[in-house]
């Protein structure tokens, strides 16, 4: 059979690129073997016959220098024919798939080397082997199967011979036989294998043995379930190694949270925050990387509702004392114990993040840049945790380059300032130059810059922070006159006062010209340097939200905006001296189109825009 297209490409990369550390293949195989044992142990809770004849789970690594083979053997759940084809012939794992998608699009070298930082699972075998055989019998079935591939185009599957079946040395399980490459001879040395296992797989709860079975032999891994140990007895290295096993990563965890919850519900949690954002963070089908155990027995790594979706980047283990061991997957859904764990865990992580922000500002910022947009989903998702969330959210701001917390913003608020001002848009650079900010800047009023799409959504649910409402500077008529403008141009102020009657008639004329396109035209306190800007009326959807809704096609009608004009701008002064007529009409349309362009919105009639623009330019240049 041929490999799926994704597998072929992955294998090519595995073979030709880059693993900084080839030892990873053994970690992946031992991890699969231990998963297979965990899964059978769970199945056997309901069907004890499955393990009756051979109740002790184990992983064994056998080396044979003569045919240069290395075999990883387990007495776990095994695979039947269909499963061999499915699991070893296609990429089912969503993480690997997502990386492959990325590579297909960009194909660039740097991304290529990144793949080495993630586990590629079973296929990592082909880093060290030119041929891989798998002999497997599924627990409870009576046929043994043989899978084989050279890791290039495809694989074969057939029933296993008697001799091949004998390799299993159990009524069930899997043997993965690697025919090692010339340059992979070091994996035939016992000491090398011991070191690799102890570095990568020490905490695995299934015993791992090297060599043939002997009486009284000791497993190479001594760790056992790491999360059951007291925190003080676990080293940083052990935590990191465990994190890498769970997350298939090569990075260091940014934050390690290990605690035991006691009281109405009891559980142990060992959770990690990664430093690197996974490729599939926004993939809705992404599985949660937190494994659920019940009293040390692995239950599932796909427990719906165990973690909030906005903490989907957290990895690790949760071990419950309250759930029954024979809990079925159906019973896990909407289970009150799971609900309580979810809340308790989220609260704990948020508290730890708050602490991190005080102890390690750089680390926290790194985290926030990677995952902040996801965490903010919690603001509308988890009402009960809103306070904790509002403590850790960070935003860009007009005062400086650093991110700020809401508490710090409120601490810097001006006298008489009763709202938290913000502006929202896609691009930080454009936002900083928004005309709507000019009046705020001139008065020293700080404005938060919201650049994540999610911001517009949580703002619908969170109306204030410590009693201070969030107020968009592109919406409504904000009275800035109560703040000292410290105007740099007092003569301009005076001039526009004298000019009041002419401005009035200008407003009337523009209103008439643009009546089909804007809901209102008014003088602005927001502007100091630009002649015009668009804002949303008090009870309308804010500018950016409208655009987001339009993209998601949930929103059809286009709301009419308010056009604000700057009475002190020379252009507006000039216009107020113009008689009504074609020139004034054209100028009014040009102003509106200009405001739209600054806003990043399309000009509805580009031909007319270009024509009037040319006419004005021609005029200006001929003088
Ligand atoms: P992952 O372990 O992340 O799912 P792998 O590439 O390591 O990805 O393995 C693919 C699948 O092959 C596993 O999910 C499992 O279903 C199956 N598999 C691999 N090794 C074994 C094994 N030793 N016993 C039983 N099933 C296995
Ligand atoms: Mg695996």
XYZ file of C-alpha atoms in Angstrom, residues 395-601:
207
model
C -2.616 45.810 26.257
C -0.613 48.119 24.071
C -1.101 51.738 24.919
C -0.448 55.225 23.582
C 1.844 55.890 26.519
C 4.991 54.040 25.558
C 5.985 50.805 23.862
C 5.423 48.426 26.773
C 2.299 46.461 27.492
C 0.186 47.716 30.368
C -2.213 46.116 32.827
C -5.627 47.603 33.481
C -4.654 48.358 37.076
C -1.678 50.403 35.909
C -3.813 52.213 33.338
C -6.379 53.142 35.968
C -3.567 54.315 38.245
C -2.463 56.753 35.541
C -5.939 58.085 34.732
C -6.341 61.869 34.735
C -8.467 63.841 37.154
C -12.064 63.855 35.970
C -11.376 60.921 33.624
C -14.194 58.460 34.264
C -13.688 55.922 31.485
C -10.986 53.632 30.115
C -10.369 54.870 26.586
C -9.506 52.449 23.830
C -9.264 52.246 20.087
C -9.417 48.997 18.189
C -7.979 47.999 14.811
C -5.799 45.425 13.066
C -2.486 47.115 12.956
C -0.634 48.666 15.851
C 1.260 51.156 13.687
C -1.877 52.466 11.965
C -3.706 52.626 15.258
C -1.041 54.792 16.828
C -1.513 57.265 13.953
C -5.289 57.333 14.047
C -6.714 60.843 13.719
C -9.299 60.026 16.397
C -6.459 59.898 18.939
C -5.138 63.390 18.296
C -7.340 65.204 20.790
C -6.585 62.589 23.461
C -2.857 62.847 22.896
C -2.986 66.635 23.040
C -4.639 66.399 26.451
C -2.278 63.726 27.751
C -5.105 61.175 27.928
C -3.863 57.609 27.589
C -5.687 55.318 25.157
C -5.403 51.521 25.045
C -4.731 50.003 21.620
C -6.719 46.825 20.991
C -5.303 44.821 18.105
C -6.776 41.348 18.551
C -10.058 40.537 16.841
C -11.188 38.944 20.068
C -11.088 42.341 21.812
C -14.212 43.506 20.048
C -16.017 40.435 21.297
C -15.121 40.411 24.950
C -15.938 44.106 25.109
C -19.542 43.117 24.474
C -19.505 41.123 27.712
C -17.172 43.067 29.969
C -18.495 46.551 30.330
C -16.174 47.961 32.945
C -13.088 47.444 35.075
C -13.376 48.476 38.716
C -16.420 50.566 37.871
C -14.651 52.353 35.001
C -16.476 51.698 31.727
C -14.586 50.925 28.532
C -15.126 53.737 26.050
C -14.142 53.561 22.389
C -12.572 56.763 21.087
C -14.099 56.078 17.686
C -17.592 56.043 19.066
C -20.029 58.616 20.404
C -19.425 62.215 21.243
C -16.787 62.276 23.962
C -16.656 65.540 25.855
C -12.991 66.442 26.023
C -13.561 70.069 26.997
C -13.305 69.211 30.711
C -9.653 68.291 30.234
C -7.063 70.984 29.870
C -6.043 70.963 26.223
C -2.803 72.808 26.882
C -3.426 74.039 23.363
C -0.279 74.802 21.464
C -2.223 76.981 19.112
C -4.214 79.562 21.085
C -4.473 81.810 18.052
C -6.113 78.957 16.151
C -8.695 78.665 18.943
C -9.493 82.340 18.683
C -9.679 82.271 14.928
C -12.154 79.405 14.868
C -14.363 81.203 17.387
C -14.483 84.259 15.151
C -15.194 81.987 12.248
C -18.235 80.381 13.956
C -20.995 81.605 11.621
C -19.091 80.587 8.496
C -18.399 77.156 10.041
C -22.089 76.745 10.740
C -23.017 77.259 7.149
C -20.176 74.957 6.070
C -21.586 72.219 8.302
C -25.027 72.706 6.781
C -23.615 72.528 3.264
C -21.588 69.363 3.937
C -24.557 67.731 5.686
C -26.658 68.329 2.638
C -24.059 67.021 0.212
C -23.293 63.882 2.200
C -26.721 63.179 3.610
C -26.970 59.768 1.911
C -23.596 58.658 3.178
C -23.205 59.850 6.754
C -25.689 60.192 9.579
C -24.253 63.400 10.948
C -21.562 65.994 10.374
C -20.224 67.811 13.397
C -17.291 69.769 14.770
C -14.723 67.639 16.529
C -12.794 67.887 19.764
C -10.939 64.699 18.857
C -8.871 66.206 16.079
C -5.861 68.488 16.268
C -3.813 67.796 13.116
C -6.116 66.019 10.685
C -9.014 67.752 8.972
C -11.582 64.942 9.376
C -12.318 61.541 10.871
C -15.175 59.054 11.044
C -16.734 57.917 14.298
C -19.644 55.682 15.231
C -22.753 57.183 16.729
C -23.351 56.439 20.435
C -25.817 53.618 19.863
C -24.219 52.100 16.768
C -21.718 49.282 16.302
C -18.151 50.511 16.692
C -16.127 50.954 13.489
C -13.909 47.930 13.779
C -16.593 45.626 15.075
C -18.612 46.408 12.000
C -15.743 45.371 9.795
C -15.195 42.144 11.733
C -18.870 41.267 11.450
C -18.855 42.037 7.775
C -15.918 39.691 7.229
C -17.728 36.951 9.080
C -20.779 37.764 6.972
C -23.049 38.025 9.915
C -23.804 41.565 9.141
C -25.148 43.038 5.963
C -26.364 46.623 6.183
C -23.697 49.261 6.304
C -24.299 51.702 9.103
C -24.004 55.399 8.371
C -21.181 57.023 10.286
C -20.643 60.400 11.854
C -18.143 62.644 10.050
C -16.263 64.920 12.408
C -14.418 67.927 11.087
C -11.642 69.908 12.666
C -12.648 73.610 12.779
C -9.027 74.647 13.343
C -7.602 72.931 10.308
C -6.563 75.362 7.520
C -8.336 73.251 4.912
C -11.639 73.493 6.793
C -11.115 77.231 7.222
C -10.522 77.549 3.502
C -13.665 75.559 2.768
C -15.752 77.715 5.089
C -14.883 80.666 2.837
C -16.043 78.864 -0.333
C -19.441 79.645 -1.820
C -21.870 76.730 -2.193
C -21.337 74.958 -5.484
C -19.547 72.193 -7.320
C -16.158 72.803 -5.705
C -17.555 72.580 -2.195
C -19.497 69.432 -3.079
C -16.416 67.770 -4.480
C -14.318 68.807 -1.513
C -16.890 67.354 0.885
C -16.838 64.006 -0.946
C -13.060 63.986 -1.002
C -12.931 64.624 2.740
C -15.272 61.748 3.425
C -13.297 59.384 1.184
C -10.098 60.452 2.881
C -11.599 59.641 6.276
C -12.611 56.243 4.945
C -9.140 55.512 3.629
C -7.509 56.348 6.955
C -9.992 53.985 8.564
C -8.897 51.233 6.202
C -12.280 51.146 4.538
